[in-house]
Coordinates of C-alpha atoms in Angstrom, one line a residue:
M1 CA -13.6 31.5 -61.7
T2 CA -12.5 35.2 -61.6
F3 CA -14.4 38.4 -61.1
K4 CA -13.9 39.3 -64.7
E5 CA -15.6 36.0 -65.7
L6 CA -18.5 36.9 -63.5
G7 CA -19.0 40.0 -65.7
V8 CA -17.6 42.7 -63.3
S9 CA -16.6 45.8 -65.2
E10 CA -13.0 47.1 -65.6
P11 CA -13.2 50.1 -63.2
L12 CA -14.6 47.9 -60.4
L13 CA -12.0 45.2 -61.1
Q14 CA -9.3 47.8 -60.7
A15 CA -10.7 48.9 -57.4
I16 CA -11.2 45.5 -55.9
T17 CA -7.7 44.5 -57.0
D18 CA -6.3 47.4 -55.1
M19 CA -8.3 46.1 -52.1
G20 CA -6.6 42.7 -52.3
F21 CA -9.6 40.7 -53.8
S22 CA -8.2 37.7 -55.7
S23 CA -11.0 35.3 -56.4
P24 CA -14.7 35.5 -55.7
M25 CA -16.3 33.8 -52.7
P26 CA -19.2 31.3 -53.2
V27 CA -21.9 33.8 -52.5
Q28 CA -20.4 36.3 -55.0
E29 CA -20.1 33.6 -57.7
K30 CA -23.9 33.0 -57.4
V31 CA -25.3 36.5 -56.8
I32 CA -23.2 38.8 -59.0
P33 CA -24.1 37.2 -62.4
H34 CA -27.7 36.9 -61.4
L35 CA -28.0 40.6 -60.5
L36 CA -26.1 41.6 -63.7
H37 CA -27.9 39.4 -66.2
E38 CA -31.2 38.0 -64.8
E39 CA -34.5 39.7 -64.2
S40 CA -35.8 37.6 -61.2
D41 CA -35.3 38.6 -57.6
V42 CA -32.8 36.9 -55.2
I43 CA -33.0 35.4 -51.7
A44 CA -29.5 34.7 -50.5
L45 CA -29.0 32.8 -47.3
A46 CA -25.5 33.4 -46.0
Q47 CA -23.7 34.1 -42.8
T48 CA -22.1 37.4 -41.9
G49 CA -18.6 37.6 -43.2
T50 CA -19.1 35.5 -46.4
G51 CA -18.6 38.4 -48.8
K52 CA -22.1 39.7 -49.1
T53 CA -21.4 43.4 -49.5
A54 CA -19.3 42.8 -52.7
A55 CA -21.9 40.3 -53.9
F56 CA -24.6 42.9 -54.1
G57 CA -22.4 46.1 -54.1
L58 CA -20.4 45.4 -57.3
P59 CA -23.5 44.7 -59.6
V60 CA -25.4 47.6 -58.0
L61 CA -22.6 50.0 -58.8
Q62 CA -22.3 48.6 -62.3
R63 CA -25.9 49.2 -63.0
I64 CA -25.9 52.8 -61.8
D65 CA -26.3 55.6 -64.3
A66 CA -23.8 58.2 -63.1
S67 CA -25.4 61.0 -65.1
D68 CA -28.7 60.6 -63.3
H69 CA -28.4 62.2 -59.8
T70 CA -31.6 60.6 -58.4
P71 CA -31.6 57.6 -56.1
Q72 CA -31.4 54.4 -58.2
A73 CA -30.5 51.8 -55.5
L74 CA -31.7 51.5 -51.9
I75 CA -29.8 49.3 -49.4
I76 CA -31.6 48.9 -46.0
S77 CA -29.6 47.6 -43.0
P78 CA -30.6 47.1 -39.3
T79 CA -27.9 49.2 -37.6
R80 CA -25.9 52.4 -38.0
E81 CA -22.6 50.5 -37.9
L82 CA -23.6 48.2 -40.7
C83 CA -25.0 51.1 -42.7
L84 CA -21.7 53.0 -42.4
Q85 CA -19.7 49.8 -43.2
I86 CA -21.7 49.2 -46.4
A87 CA -21.5 52.8 -47.5
G88 CA -17.7 52.7 -46.9
D89 CA -17.2 49.5 -48.9
L90 CA -19.3 50.9 -51.8
A91 CA -17.2 54.0 -51.8
D92 CA -14.0 51.9 -52.0
F93 CA -15.5 49.8 -54.8
S94 CA -16.4 52.9 -56.9
K95 CA -13.2 54.9 -56.5
Y96 CA -12.5 54.6 -60.3
I97 CA -16.1 55.5 -61.3
D98 CA -16.6 59.2 -61.7
D99 CA -19.6 61.1 -60.3
V100 CA -21.2 58.2 -58.3
R101 CA -22.4 59.4 -54.9
I102 CA -23.4 57.1 -52.0
Q103 CA -25.2 58.5 -49.0
P104 CA -25.6 56.7 -45.6
V105 CA -28.7 57.9 -43.6
Y106 CA -29.1 56.7 -40.1
G107 CA -30.4 57.8 -36.7
G108 CA -28.1 59.3 -34.1
S109 CA -26.6 61.8 -36.5
S110 CA -27.7 65.2 -37.8
I111 CA -30.7 64.8 -40.0
E112 CA -30.1 68.3 -41.5
S113 CA -26.7 67.3 -42.9
Q114 CA -28.3 64.2 -44.4
I115 CA -31.1 66.2 -46.0
R116 CA -28.5 68.6 -47.5
S117 CA -26.6 65.7 -49.0
L118 CA -29.7 64.1 -50.5
R119 CA -30.8 67.4 -52.0
K120 CA -27.5 67.7 -53.8
G121 CA -28.3 64.4 -55.5
V122 CA -27.2 60.8 -54.8
Q123 CA -27.5 57.6 -56.7
I124 CA -27.3 55.1 -53.8
I125 CA -28.9 55.4 -50.4
V126 CA -27.8 53.1 -47.6
A127 CA -30.2 53.5 -44.7
T128 CA -31.5 52.3 -41.4
P129 CA -35.3 51.9 -41.5
G130 CA -36.4 54.5 -39.0
R131 CA -34.3 57.4 -40.4
L132 CA -35.3 56.5 -44.0
I133 CA -39.0 56.7 -43.1
D134 CA -38.5 60.1 -41.5
L135 CA -36.8 61.3 -44.7
I136 CA -39.5 59.9 -46.9
N137 CA -42.2 61.6 -44.8
R138 CA -40.3 64.9 -45.1
G139 CA -40.4 64.5 -48.9
V140 CA -36.5 64.4 -49.1
A141 CA -35.9 60.8 -49.9
R142 CA -37.7 60.2 -53.2
L143 CA -37.6 56.6 -54.3
D144 CA -39.5 56.9 -57.6
N145 CA -36.5 55.9 -59.8
V146 CA -35.1 53.1 -57.6
H147 CA -34.4 50.0 -59.7
T148 CA -32.7 47.9 -57.1
V149 CA -33.6 47.3 -53.4
I150 CA -31.3 45.3 -51.1
L151 CA -32.4 44.1 -47.6
D152 CA -29.3 43.2 -45.8
E153 CA -29.5 41.0 -42.6
A154 CA -33.2 40.8 -43.0
D155 CA -33.7 38.4 -40.1
E156 CA -31.9 40.8 -37.8
M157 CA -34.2 43.6 -38.9
L158 CA -37.2 41.4 -38.0
N159 CA -35.7 40.5 -34.6
M160 CA -35.3 44.3 -34.0
G161 CA -39.0 44.9 -34.7
F162 CA -38.6 46.6 -38.2
L163 CA -41.2 44.5 -40.0
D164 CA -43.8 47.3 -40.3
S165 CA -41.0 49.8 -41.3
I166 CA -39.8 47.5 -44.1
N167 CA -43.4 47.1 -45.3
E168 CA -43.8 50.9 -45.3
I169 CA -40.6 51.6 -47.1
L170 CA -41.3 49.0 -49.8
E171 CA -44.6 50.7 -50.6
H172 CA -42.6 53.7 -51.8
V173 CA -40.4 52.0 -54.4
P174 CA -41.6 51.1 -58.0
E175 CA -43.3 47.8 -58.6
N176 CA -40.8 46.8 -61.3
R177 CA -37.7 47.1 -59.2
K178 CA -35.2 44.3 -58.7
M179 CA -35.0 43.1 -55.1
L180 CA -32.3 41.1 -53.2
L181 CA -32.8 39.8 -49.7
F182 CA -29.9 38.7 -47.6
S183 CA -30.4 36.7 -44.4
A184 CA -28.5 34.3 -42.2
T185 CA -31.7 32.4 -41.3
M186 CA -35.1 32.0 -42.9
P187 CA -37.9 32.7 -40.4
Q188 CA -41.5 32.7 -41.6
E189 CA -41.7 36.5 -41.7
I190 CA -39.0 36.5 -44.4
G191 CA -41.0 34.2 -46.5
R192 CA -44.1 36.4 -46.1
I193 CA -42.0 39.5 -47.3
A194 CA -40.7 37.5 -50.2
K195 CA -44.2 36.4 -51.2
K196 CA -45.6 39.9 -51.0
Y197 CA -42.9 42.0 -52.5
M198 CA -40.6 39.8 -54.6
H199 CA -41.0 38.6 -58.2
D200 CA -40.2 34.8 -58.7
P201 CA -37.2 34.9 -56.3
V202 CA -34.4 32.5 -56.8
E203 CA -32.9 31.2 -53.6
Y204 CA -29.2 30.8 -53.2
V205 CA -27.9 29.0 -50.0
V206 CA -24.3 29.3 -49.0
G207 CA -23.7 26.5 -46.5
T208 CA -26.9 25.1 -44.9
R209 CA -30.0 26.9 -43.6
N210 CA -29.5 28.1 -40.0
E211 CA -26.0 26.5 -40.0
G212 CA -23.1 28.3 -38.4
A213 CA -19.8 28.9 -40.2
A214 CA -18.1 25.7 -41.3
N215 CA -14.7 26.6 -39.8
V216 CA -16.0 27.5 -36.3
R217 CA -15.4 25.1 -33.4
H218 CA -18.2 25.0 -30.8
I219 CA -17.1 24.3 -27.3
Y220 CA -18.7 24.7 -23.8
Y221 CA -17.7 24.9 -20.2
L222 CA -20.1 23.7 -17.6
V223 CA -19.9 25.6 -14.3
N224 CA -22.1 26.7 -11.4
A225 CA -23.9 30.0 -12.2
R226 CA -21.9 31.9 -9.6
D227 CA -18.6 30.8 -11.3
K228 CA -19.4 32.0 -14.8
Y229 CA -17.3 35.1 -14.5
L230 CA -14.4 33.1 -13.1
A231 CA -14.6 30.8 -16.1
L232 CA -14.7 33.8 -18.5
K233 CA -11.5 35.1 -16.9
R234 CA -9.8 31.7 -17.2
V235 CA -10.7 31.5 -20.9
A236 CA -9.2 34.9 -21.5
D237 CA -6.1 34.1 -19.5
D238 CA -5.6 30.8 -21.4
N239 CA -5.7 32.7 -24.7
P240 CA -3.0 35.5 -24.5
D241 CA -3.8 36.8 -28.0
I242 CA -7.6 36.8 -27.5
Y243 CA -9.7 39.2 -29.6
A244 CA -13.3 38.5 -28.7
I245 CA -16.9 39.6 -28.4
V246 CA -18.5 38.5 -25.2
F247 CA -22.3 38.3 -25.6
C248 CA -24.5 38.9 -22.6
R249 CA -28.3 38.9 -22.5
T250 CA -29.1 42.2 -20.8
R251 CA -27.7 45.7 -20.7
R252 CA -27.1 45.5 -17.0
E253 CA -25.2 42.2 -17.2
T254 CA -23.2 43.6 -20.1
Q255 CA -22.0 46.6 -18.1
E256 CA -21.4 44.6 -15.0
V257 CA -19.2 42.0 -16.8
A258 CA -17.3 44.7 -18.6
D259 CA -16.7 46.7 -15.4
Q260 CA -15.4 43.6 -13.6
L261 CA -13.0 42.8 -16.5
I262 CA -11.7 46.4 -16.5
R263 CA -11.2 46.3 -12.7
D264 CA -9.3 43.0 -13.1
G265 CA -6.9 44.5 -15.6
Y266 CA -8.3 43.3 -18.9
N267 CA -8.6 45.5 -22.1
A268 CA -12.3 45.4 -22.2
D269 CA -15.4 47.7 -22.6
A270 CA -19.1 47.5 -22.9
L271 CA -21.4 48.1 -25.9
H272 CA -25.2 48.3 -25.3
G273 CA -28.2 50.4 -25.9
D274 CA -27.8 52.7 -22.9
L275 CA -24.7 54.3 -24.5
S276 CA -24.9 57.5 -26.5
Q277 CA -23.9 57.4 -30.2
Q278 CA -20.7 59.2 -29.4
Q279 CA -19.9 56.6 -26.7
R280 CA -20.6 53.8 -29.1
D281 CA -18.4 55.3 -31.7
I282 CA -15.5 55.6 -29.2
V283 CA -15.9 52.0 -28.0
M284 CA -16.0 50.7 -31.6
K285 CA -13.0 52.6 -32.7
K286 CA -11.0 51.3 -29.7
F287 CA -12.1 47.7 -30.6
H288 CA -11.2 48.1 -34.3
D289 CA -7.8 49.5 -33.3
R290 CA -7.4 46.6 -30.8
V291 CA -7.0 49.0 -27.8
I292 CA -9.9 46.9 -26.5
T293 CA -9.5 43.1 -27.0
M294 CA -12.7 42.0 -25.3
L295 CA -15.9 43.7 -26.3
V296 CA -18.8 42.8 -24.0
A297 CA -22.0 43.4 -25.9
T298 CA -25.7 42.8 -26.2
D299 CA -26.9 41.1 -29.4
V300 CA -28.7 44.3 -30.6
A301 CA -25.7 46.6 -29.9
A302 CA -23.3 44.2 -31.7
R303 CA -25.3 44.0 -34.9
G304 CA -23.4 45.5 -37.8
I305 CA -19.9 45.0 -36.2
D306 CA -17.7 43.9 -39.0
V307 CA -14.4 42.4 -37.8
D308 CA -12.8 39.6 -39.8
D309 CA -10.2 38.3 -37.4
L310 CA -12.0 37.6 -34.1
T311 CA -10.4 34.7 -32.3
H312 CA -13.4 33.9 -30.1
V313 CA -17.1 34.6 -29.7
I314 CA -18.0 34.0 -26.1
N315 CA -21.6 33.3 -25.0
F316 CA -21.9 34.3 -21.4
G317 CA -25.0 32.1 -21.3
L318 CA -27.0 30.9 -24.3
P319 CA -29.6 33.0 -26.1
E320 CA -33.3 31.8 -26.2
D321 CA -33.4 31.9 -30.0
V322 CA -31.2 29.5 -31.9
S323 CA -30.9 31.9 -34.8
V324 CA -29.3 34.5 -32.4
Y325 CA -26.6 31.9 -31.5
T326 CA -26.0 31.3 -35.3
H327 CA -25.4 35.1 -35.7
R328 CA -23.1 35.2 -32.7
S329 CA -21.0 32.3 -33.8
G330 CA -20.9 33.5 -37.4
R331 CA -18.8 36.5 -36.3
T332 CA -15.7 34.4 -35.9
G333 CA -14.2 32.0 -38.4
R334 CA -14.6 34.5 -41.2
A335 CA -12.6 35.3 -44.3
G336 CA -11.3 31.7 -44.5
K337 CA -9.9 31.8 -40.9
T338 CA -10.8 29.4 -38.1
G339 CA -12.6 30.6 -35.0
V340 CA -14.0 29.4 -31.7
S341 CA -17.5 29.9 -30.3
V342 CA -17.5 29.4 -26.6
A343 CA -20.5 28.8 -24.4
I344 CA -20.1 29.2 -20.6
I345 CA -23.2 27.6 -19.2
H346 CA -24.7 26.1 -16.0
T347 CA -26.6 22.9 -15.7
R348 CA -30.0 24.4 -16.4
E349 CA -28.8 25.5 -19.9
K350 CA -27.8 22.0 -21.1
G351 CA -31.2 21.4 -22.7
R352 CA -30.9 24.6 -24.7
L353 CA -27.4 23.5 -25.8
K354 CA -28.8 20.2 -27.1
E355 CA -31.5 22.2 -29.1
I356 CA -28.8 24.4 -30.7
E357 CA -26.8 21.3 -31.6
R358 CA -29.8 19.7 -33.3
I359 CA -30.6 22.8 -35.4
I360 CA -27.1 23.8 -36.5
G361 CA -26.1 20.1 -37.1
K362 CA -22.9 20.4 -35.0
K363 CA -21.8 19.0 -31.7
F364 CA -20.4 21.1 -28.9
E365 CA -17.2 19.9 -27.3
R366 CA -17.2 19.7 -23.6
K367 CA -14.0 21.2 -22.2
E368 CA -12.6 21.5 -18.7
V369 CA -12.2 25.1 -17.6
P370 CA -8.5 25.9 -18.0
T371 CA -6.6 25.1 -14.8
P372 CA -4.2 27.6 -13.1
T373 CA -1.2 25.5 -14.0
H374 CA -2.2 25.3 -17.7
I375 CA -2.9 29.0 -17.8
I376 CA 0.4 30.1 -16.3
E377 CA 2.3 27.7 -18.6
K378 CA 0.5 29.0 -21.6
Q379 CA 1.2 32.6 -20.6
L380 CA 4.9 31.9 -19.9
Y381 CA 5.4 30.2 -23.3
N382 CA 3.6 33.1 -25.0
L383 CA 6.0 35.6 -23.4
A384 CA 9.0 33.4 -24.4
D385 CA 7.7 33.3 -28.0
R386 CA 7.4 37.1 -28.0
L387 CA 10.9 37.5 -26.6
E388 CA 12.2 35.1 -29.2
R389 CA 10.6 37.0 -32.1
V390 CA 11.1 40.6 -31.1
E391 CA 13.1 42.7 -33.5
V392 CA 16.0 44.4 -31.8
D393 CA 17.1 47.8 -33.1
E394 CA 20.8 47.4 -32.5
V395 CA 21.7 51.0 -33.3
A396 CA 19.1 52.5 -31.0
M397 CA 19.9 50.1 -28.2
D398 CA 23.7 50.5 -28.4
Q399 CA 23.8 53.5 -26.2
Y400 CA 21.7 51.9 -23.4
T401 CA 23.0 48.3 -23.5
P402 CA 26.4 48.8 -21.7
G403 CA 24.7 50.4 -18.7
V404 CA 22.1 47.7 -18.4
I405 CA 24.7 44.9 -18.7
K406 CA 26.7 46.6 -16.0
K407 CA 23.7 46.6 -13.7
L408 CA 22.5 43.1 -14.5
G409 CA 25.7 41.4 -15.6
W410 CA 26.1 39.5 -12.3
L411 CA 22.9 37.5 -13.1
S412 CA 23.1 34.2 -14.9
G413 CA 20.9 33.7 -18.0
E414 CA 18.6 31.4 -16.1
D415 CA 18.3 34.0 -13.2
L416 CA 17.5 36.7 -15.7
I417 CA 14.8 34.7 -17.4
K418 CA 13.2 33.8 -14.0
R419 CA 13.1 37.5 -13.1
V420 CA 11.6 38.6 -16.4
M421 CA 8.9 35.9 -16.0
S422 CA 8.2 36.8 -12.4
L423 CA 7.9 40.5 -13.2
E424 CA 5.5 39.8 -16.0
F425 CA 3.3 37.2 -14.3
K426 CA 3.3 38.1 -10.6
R427 CA -0.4 39.1 -10.7
L428 CA -1.3 35.8 -12.4
L429 CA 0.8 33.7 -10.0
D430 CA -0.7 35.5 -7.0
Y431 CA -4.3 35.3 -8.3
Y432 CA -4.2 31.6 -9.2
K433 CA -2.4 30.4 -6.0
D434 CA -4.7 27.8 -4.4
A435 CA -7.4 28.5 -7.0
P436 CA -10.1 25.8 -7.0
V437 CA -11.4 23.6 -9.8
I438 CA -14.7 25.3 -11.0
D439 CA -16.1 22.7 -13.4
V440 CA -19.4 21.2 -12.4
I441 CA -18.7 17.5 -11.7
E442 CA -21.4 15.4 -13.2
E443 CA -21.1 12.3 -11.1
K444 CA -22.4 8.9 -12.4
P445 CA -23.0 5.8 -10.2
S446 CA -19.9 3.7 -9.9
R447 CA -19.8 0.6 -12.1
D448 CA -17.8 -1.2 -9.4
K449 CA -20.1 -3.8 -8.1
K450 CA -17.8 -4.9 -5.3
K451 CA -19.3 -3.6 -2.1
D452 CA -18.6 -4.2 1.5
K453 CA -21.3 -5.3 3.9
D454 CA -22.3 -1.6 4.6
G455 CA -22.9 -0.9 1.0
D456 CA -19.9 1.3 0.3
R457 CA -16.8 0.6 -1.8
T458 CA -14.1 -1.8 -0.7
A459 CA -10.6 -0.9 0.3
H460 CA -9.5 -1.1 -3.4
D461 CA -11.7 1.9 -4.3
K462 CA -11.9 4.0 -1.1
D463 CA -12.6 7.7 -0.6
R464 CA -9.6 9.9 -0.2
R465 CA -9.1 11.1 3.4
T466 CA -6.2 13.5 2.8
A467 CA -7.1 17.0 1.8
D468 CA -5.1 19.0 -0.7
K469 CA -2.5 21.5 0.5
G470 CA -4.2 24.4 2.3
M471 CA -7.5 22.6 2.4
D472 CA -9.5 20.6 5.0
R473 CA -11.6 17.5 4.2
I474 CA -15.3 17.8 5.2
Y475 CA -17.7 14.9 5.9
V476 CA -21.4 15.2 5.4
N477 CA -23.9 12.3 6.0
V478 CA -25.6 12.2 2.6
G479 CA -24.5 10.5 -0.6
K480 CA -25.5 9.1 -4.0
R481 CA -28.1 6.7 -2.5
D482 CA -29.9 9.8 -1.1
G483 CA -29.9 11.5 -4.6
F484 CA -27.0 13.8 -3.5
Y485 CA -24.5 14.9 -6.1
A486 CA -22.0 17.7 -6.7
G487 CA -24.7 20.2 -7.8
N488 CA -26.7 19.6 -4.6
L489 CA -23.6 20.2 -2.5
I490 CA -22.9 23.6 -4.1
E491 CA -26.6 24.5 -3.7
L492 CA -26.5 23.7 0.0
L493 CA -23.4 25.8 0.5
N494 CA -24.9 28.7 -1.3
R495 CA -28.1 28.5 0.7
N496 CA -26.7 28.0 4.1
I497 CA -23.6 30.2 4.1
Q498 CA -23.8 33.9 4.1
G499 CA -21.1 36.3 2.9
A500 CA -18.1 35.4 0.8
R501 CA -18.2 32.4 -1.5
V502 CA -16.8 29.1 -0.3
D503 CA -14.5 27.4 -2.9
V504 CA -14.9 23.7 -3.1
G505 CA -12.0 21.4 -4.2
R506 CA -12.1 17.6 -4.8
I507 CA -15.5 15.9 -4.1
D508 CA -15.8 12.2 -3.3
L509 CA -19.4 11.0 -3.6
M510 CA -20.1 7.7 -1.8
P511 CA -23.4 5.8 -1.6
S512 CA -24.2 7.0 2.0
Y513 CA -21.9 10.0 2.6
T514 CA -19.7 12.6 0.9
L515 CA -16.2 14.0 1.5
F516 CA -15.1 17.2 0.0
D517 CA -12.3 19.8 0.3
V518 CA -12.6 23.4 1.3
K519 CA -10.0 26.0 2.3
K520 CA -8.9 25.7 5.9
R521 CA -10.3 29.1 6.8
D522 CA -13.8 28.0 5.7
A523 CA -13.9 24.5 7.2
R524 CA -15.5 25.4 10.6
K525 CA -18.0 27.7 8.8
V526 CA -19.1 24.9 6.5
V527 CA -19.4 22.4 9.3
C528 CA -21.5 24.8 11.4
A529 CA -23.7 25.7 8.4
F530 CA -24.4 22.0 7.6
K531 CA -25.2 20.8 11.1
G532 CA -29.0 20.6 11.4
A533 CA -29.6 21.6 7.8
D534 CA -31.9 19.5 5.7
F535 CA -31.6 17.6 2.4
M536 CA -34.8 16.0 1.0
G537 CA -36.1 15.5 4.6
K538 CA -32.8 14.1 5.9
R539 CA -31.2 16.0 8.8
L540 CA -27.5 16.7 7.9
Y541 CA -24.5 16.1 10.1
S542 CA -21.1 17.4 9.2
E543 CA -17.5 17.4 10.6
I544 CA -13.9 17.8 9.6
A545 CA -13.0 14.3 8.4
E546 CA -10.7 12.0 10.4
A547 CA -8.4 9.8 8.5
D548 CA -9.1 6.6 10.4
K549 CA -12.9 6.9 10.9
D550 CA -15.3 4.4 9.3
Y551 CA -17.7 6.8 7.8
A552 CA -19.6 4.2 5.9
R553 CA -20.7 2.5 9.2
V554 CA -21.3 5.9 10.9
S555 CA -23.5 7.1 8.0
N556 CA -25.5 3.9 7.8
R557 CA -26.1 4.0 11.6
R558 CA -27.2 7.7 11.3
S559 CA -29.6 6.7 8.5
R560 CA -31.2 4.0 10.7
D561 CA -31.5 6.4 13.6
N562 CA -33.1 9.1 11.5
S563 CA -35.6 6.7 10.1
V564 CA -37.0 6.2 13.6
D565 CA -36.3 9.4 15.5
D566 CA -36.2 12.1 12.9
E567 CA -39.8 13.2 12.5
P568 CA -39.3 15.4 9.4
F569 CA -37.6 12.5 7.6
A570 CA -40.2 10.0 8.8
A571 CA -43.0 12.4 7.6
F572 CA -41.3 12.8 4.2
K573 CA -41.1 9.0 3.8
R574 CA -44.8 8.6 4.7
K575 CA -45.7 11.2 2.0
K576 CA -43.7 9.3 -0.6
G577 CA -45.4 6.0 0.5
K578 CA -48.9 7.6 0.1
R579 CA -48.0 8.8 -3.5
R580 CA -47.1 5.3 -4.4

């Protein structure tokens, strides 16, 4: 199938050929012939990046009467960025059609200049709802001759609270117009708009309703809430060529995360509603030009961003609404490319993850947060690859090479490579030295049924007593039999230790006790904080572990002693007994 076979006219074919269009995408194959030859309206369910603008833009332009300088087509979009993008694409499509004028109207820009342009005469208006209503009320935007109305990203407009505005706008267009509604999802409000304003609409679905893009991998990292930013940095460091949008839920979180990334040396910036229009434009230009490679944004601010080659969409926590996740993930894996949608979550978000999986019909892959060793290796090989592929301008370098060789000629090739690598990665090497594992360890009861007389594992499956380099091993007298797991350990540390965070290394959870690693400088602080603390009514005891001590026997003895002498624990057990 070709664009010519779809019925696209010669001037438009010439323009899209110049733009590199070769064959139509699925949504274009369905929508273009319908808008050109059928009378009924269209509801098209398709993700961002599936070729929607050409699907409605080409037939709209083909149906324009260039000799009539009144508005004949109206395209409504949720954001200024999308409005400008659509208007720009239509201008490119129509470059071989004489006397066709397209006018974007949107808030945040001079309304007087938009009024002057409309009064000169335009055939196509591309508008955001609020500014269009203002122009209608001023009597400038006259829609009496509009024969085609397009609602682009209709579900986004509803999410942004534009339902009343859409209803008001549609009251001003002729009853017999043709209408096309594009949406990634199909909420009930869309159905009500279709029923009220559309004429026997035909529904085209590209992919599956509410489904994300087919060529997007969905992965997640499970960490403690306090480690989410560390996980984000590791994801970025593990992908040297990352070009990503990082979605946050609030403006404040967006700015904080962006500020932290900038301080830590990443090419990042924030995009949210507190920025002026000029600030937004500057940030977006830097992102499009790849001066910024990580854009930290709220969902509302990111609407209308049109970038085809994002490598990652990163969810710094999951949205409440599954359709929002669908929109986020649909921004990568576009134009036939593959992409990755990353969710950095803590344990309380696992239920929402399952709900998203159920609705989009895809499973998330659980991944371990990249380790320092893996990150440094990845970065080194990336640098080696860049060095291998770099184009050398022999003529330009000839005048400098002898002097540099004279200066460095005493170094062997291996020495030179090591120095280049060290120069490039000293920051990373220093940062990741002794960095801890930050994944949440979801422990399950051991299947090893072989126990000793004290209820702990035998010598064939013992806890590890030797701490990692630079760490101390800490003992605490609660274990899996007490309902104590890794998450409880981290929670206790957060609750009982003030000041700087304590990094935890390996954790060995036993039935009646736990051993875990912390940095040597933190060991005494942890022991002091745990002594006398409470877990589920059990008084805690902690010490720096001794290699030859029988902690199973010690822990069981402490449990027996506590059951008689520890009044809070005894009271807790009495309460449990009464409930039974």
